[in-house]
Short mmCIF file of C-alpha atoms in Angstrom, two decimals:
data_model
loop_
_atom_site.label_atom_id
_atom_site.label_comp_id
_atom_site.label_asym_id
_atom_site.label_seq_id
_atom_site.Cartn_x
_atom_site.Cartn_y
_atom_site.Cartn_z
CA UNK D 1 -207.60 -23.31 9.43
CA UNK D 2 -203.73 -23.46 9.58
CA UNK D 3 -201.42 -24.98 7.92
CA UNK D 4 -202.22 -28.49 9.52
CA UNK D 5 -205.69 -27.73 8.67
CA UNK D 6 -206.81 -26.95 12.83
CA UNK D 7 -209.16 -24.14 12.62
CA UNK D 8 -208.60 -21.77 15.72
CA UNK D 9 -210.64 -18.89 16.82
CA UNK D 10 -209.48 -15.30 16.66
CA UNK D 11 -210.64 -11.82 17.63
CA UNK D 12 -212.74 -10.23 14.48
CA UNK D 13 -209.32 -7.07 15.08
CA UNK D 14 -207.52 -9.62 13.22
CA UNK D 15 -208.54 -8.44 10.17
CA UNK D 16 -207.61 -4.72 10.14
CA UNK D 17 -205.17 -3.79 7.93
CA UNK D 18 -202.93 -0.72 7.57
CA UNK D 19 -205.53 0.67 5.08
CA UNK D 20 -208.32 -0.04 7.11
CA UNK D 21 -207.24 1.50 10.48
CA UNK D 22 -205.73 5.15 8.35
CA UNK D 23 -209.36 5.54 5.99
CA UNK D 24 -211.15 4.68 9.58
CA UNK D 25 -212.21 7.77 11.10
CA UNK D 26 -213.97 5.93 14.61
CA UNK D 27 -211.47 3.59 15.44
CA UNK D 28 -212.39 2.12 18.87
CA UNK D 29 -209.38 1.20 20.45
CA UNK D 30 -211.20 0.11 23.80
CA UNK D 31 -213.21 -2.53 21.76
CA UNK D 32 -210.03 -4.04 19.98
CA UNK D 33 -208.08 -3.81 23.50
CA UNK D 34 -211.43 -6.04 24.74
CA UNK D 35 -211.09 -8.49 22.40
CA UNK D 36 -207.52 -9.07 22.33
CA UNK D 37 -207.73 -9.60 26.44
CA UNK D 38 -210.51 -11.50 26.36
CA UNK D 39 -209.50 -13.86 23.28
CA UNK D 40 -208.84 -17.57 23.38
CA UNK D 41 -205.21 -18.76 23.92
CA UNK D 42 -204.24 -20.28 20.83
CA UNK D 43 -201.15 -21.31 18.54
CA UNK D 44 -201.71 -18.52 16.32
CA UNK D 45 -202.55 -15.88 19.05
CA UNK D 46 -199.01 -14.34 19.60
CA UNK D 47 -198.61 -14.21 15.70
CA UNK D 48 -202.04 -12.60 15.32
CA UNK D 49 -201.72 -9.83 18.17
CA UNK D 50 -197.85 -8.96 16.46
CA UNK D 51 -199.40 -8.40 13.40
CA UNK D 52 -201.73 -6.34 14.44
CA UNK D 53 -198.92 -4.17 16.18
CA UNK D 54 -197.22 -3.67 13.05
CA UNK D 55 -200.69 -2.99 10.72
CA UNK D 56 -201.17 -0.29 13.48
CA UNK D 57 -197.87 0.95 13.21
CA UNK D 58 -197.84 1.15 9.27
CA UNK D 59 -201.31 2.63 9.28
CA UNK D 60 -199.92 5.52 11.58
CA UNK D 61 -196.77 6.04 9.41
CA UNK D 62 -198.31 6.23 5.97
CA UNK D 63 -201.96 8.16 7.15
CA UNK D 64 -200.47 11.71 6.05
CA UNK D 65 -202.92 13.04 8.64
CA UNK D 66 -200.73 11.38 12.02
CA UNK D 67 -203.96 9.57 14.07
CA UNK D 68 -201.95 9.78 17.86
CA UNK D 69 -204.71 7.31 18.16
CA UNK D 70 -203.14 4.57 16.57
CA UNK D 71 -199.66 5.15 18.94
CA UNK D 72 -201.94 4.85 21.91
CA UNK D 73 -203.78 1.35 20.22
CA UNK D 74 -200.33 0.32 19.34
CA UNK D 75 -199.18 0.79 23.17
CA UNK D 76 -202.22 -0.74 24.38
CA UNK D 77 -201.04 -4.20 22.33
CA UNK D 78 -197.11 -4.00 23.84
CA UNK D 79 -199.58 -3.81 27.09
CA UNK D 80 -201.60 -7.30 26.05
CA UNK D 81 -198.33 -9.17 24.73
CA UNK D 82 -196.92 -8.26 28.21
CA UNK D 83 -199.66 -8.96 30.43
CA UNK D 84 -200.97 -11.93 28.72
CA UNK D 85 -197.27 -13.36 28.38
CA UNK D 86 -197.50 -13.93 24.73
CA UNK D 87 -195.06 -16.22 23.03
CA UNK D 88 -193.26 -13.17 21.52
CA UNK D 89 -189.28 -12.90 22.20
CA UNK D 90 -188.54 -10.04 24.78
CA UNK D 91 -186.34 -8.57 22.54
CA UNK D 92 -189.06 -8.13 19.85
CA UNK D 93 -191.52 -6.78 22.46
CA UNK D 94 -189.12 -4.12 23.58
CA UNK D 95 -187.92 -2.86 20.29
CA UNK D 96 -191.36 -2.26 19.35
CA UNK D 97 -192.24 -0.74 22.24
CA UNK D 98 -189.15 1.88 21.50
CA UNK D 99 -190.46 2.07 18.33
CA UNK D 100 -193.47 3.61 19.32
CA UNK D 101 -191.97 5.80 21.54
CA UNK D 102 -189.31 7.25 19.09
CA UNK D 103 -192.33 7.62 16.80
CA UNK D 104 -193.67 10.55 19.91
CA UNK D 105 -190.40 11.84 21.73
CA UNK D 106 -186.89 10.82 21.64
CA UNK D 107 -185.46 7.90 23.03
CA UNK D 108 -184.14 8.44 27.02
CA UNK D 109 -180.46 7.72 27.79
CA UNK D 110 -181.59 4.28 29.52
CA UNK D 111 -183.54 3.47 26.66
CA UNK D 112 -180.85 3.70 24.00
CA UNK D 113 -178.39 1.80 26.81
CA UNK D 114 -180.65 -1.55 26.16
CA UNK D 115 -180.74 -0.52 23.02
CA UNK D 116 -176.97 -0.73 22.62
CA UNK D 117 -177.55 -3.82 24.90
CA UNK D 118 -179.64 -5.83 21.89
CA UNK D 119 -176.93 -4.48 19.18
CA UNK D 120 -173.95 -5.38 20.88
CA UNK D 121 -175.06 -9.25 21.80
CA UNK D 122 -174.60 -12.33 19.99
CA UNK D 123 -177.61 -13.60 21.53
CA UNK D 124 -180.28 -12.01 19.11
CA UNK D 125 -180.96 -12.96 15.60
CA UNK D 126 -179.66 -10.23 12.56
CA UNK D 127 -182.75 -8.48 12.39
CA UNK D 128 -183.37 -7.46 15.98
CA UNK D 129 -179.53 -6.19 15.85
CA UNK D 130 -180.70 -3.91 12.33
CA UNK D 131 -184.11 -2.94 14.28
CA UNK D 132 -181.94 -1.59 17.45
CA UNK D 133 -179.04 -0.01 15.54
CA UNK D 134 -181.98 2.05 13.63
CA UNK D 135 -183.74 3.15 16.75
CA UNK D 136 -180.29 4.38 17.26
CA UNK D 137 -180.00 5.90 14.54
CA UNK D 138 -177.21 4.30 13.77
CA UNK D 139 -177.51 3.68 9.96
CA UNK D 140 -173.43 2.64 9.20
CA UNK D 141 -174.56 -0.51 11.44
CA UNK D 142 -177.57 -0.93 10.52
CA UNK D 143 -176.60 -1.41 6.86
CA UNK D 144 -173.30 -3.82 8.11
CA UNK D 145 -175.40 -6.33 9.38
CA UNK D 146 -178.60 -5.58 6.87
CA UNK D 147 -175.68 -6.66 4.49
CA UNK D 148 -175.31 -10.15 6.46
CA UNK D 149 -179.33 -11.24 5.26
CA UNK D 150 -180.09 -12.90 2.60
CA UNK D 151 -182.04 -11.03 -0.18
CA UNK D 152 -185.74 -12.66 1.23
CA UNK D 153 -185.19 -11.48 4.49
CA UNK D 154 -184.29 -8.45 3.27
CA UNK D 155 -186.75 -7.86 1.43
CA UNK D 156 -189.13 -8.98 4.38
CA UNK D 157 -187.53 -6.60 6.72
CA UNK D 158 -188.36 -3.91 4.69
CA UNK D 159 -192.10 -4.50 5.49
CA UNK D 160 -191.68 -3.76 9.12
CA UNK D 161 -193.03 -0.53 10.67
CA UNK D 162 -189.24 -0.01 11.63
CA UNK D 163 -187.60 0.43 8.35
CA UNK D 164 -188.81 3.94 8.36
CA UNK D 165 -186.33 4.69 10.43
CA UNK D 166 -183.67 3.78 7.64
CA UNK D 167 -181.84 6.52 6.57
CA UNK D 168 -181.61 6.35 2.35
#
């Protein structure tokens, strides 16, 4: 149940964690794909399929043995937020989309161009503007406005999959 105590239904993928998806050696990424298309609309659903995202994306940075399956689940998902139309900002979506592709290849000129795009508006909230100025590797300005959090959501921004790309 949530907080208001309405129980909602949710694919069983829900549960993997970053330890469970790096000790897993038969991950099927078809069946969680499934279940994430064919699941229930629901309050929680956007929150549930972004988690997942990021417990994919932590499992692939901390397996030492790299799984380029988990990049290809973790695409699949950016494909289900889009295609379902999930409640998740655009901005979010497409900085963990990048994400995942600076995690295979560098970043294209267009692709750091939006990136600059998110950094350089007023529109976005403080941690969007850290995510895209670390995708751009651009740790002076990442730090400047890391500076501008408080010390919680700091400290909770140093959970994402992104902060690996902080330079220390």
């Amino acid at each position: 149940p949530d907080i208001e105590g309405i129980e909602h239904s949710c694919p069983l993928c829900a549960i993997l964690s970053k330890e469970m998806l790096f000790n897993t050696c038969n991950i099927n990424c078809t069946k969680i794909i499934e279940e994430l298309r064919s699941a229930e609309n629901s309050p929680i659903f956007s929150d549930i399929v972004v988690k997942l995202l990021l417990e994919v994306l932590l499992a692939y940075d901390e397996a030492s043995q790299k799984k380029p399956i988990l990049l290809d689940l973790a695409d699949e998902i950016i494909n289900v937020i889009k295609k379902r139309s999930l409640d998740v900002p655009p901005e979010i979506t497409r900085l963990n989309e990048l994400q995942i592709q600076k995690r295979k290849r560098d970043l294209t000129v267009n692709e750091c161009e939006e990136l600059v795009r998110i950094a350089e508006s007023n529109e976005y909230d403080e941690e969007s503007i850290i995510g895209a100025y670390l995708l751009l590797d651009n740790h002076i300005a990442a730090k400047l406005h890391f500076e501008k959090i408080d010390a919680d959501r700091q400290n909770h921004f140093r959970s994402f999959p992104i902060y690996r790309f902080w330079s220390h």
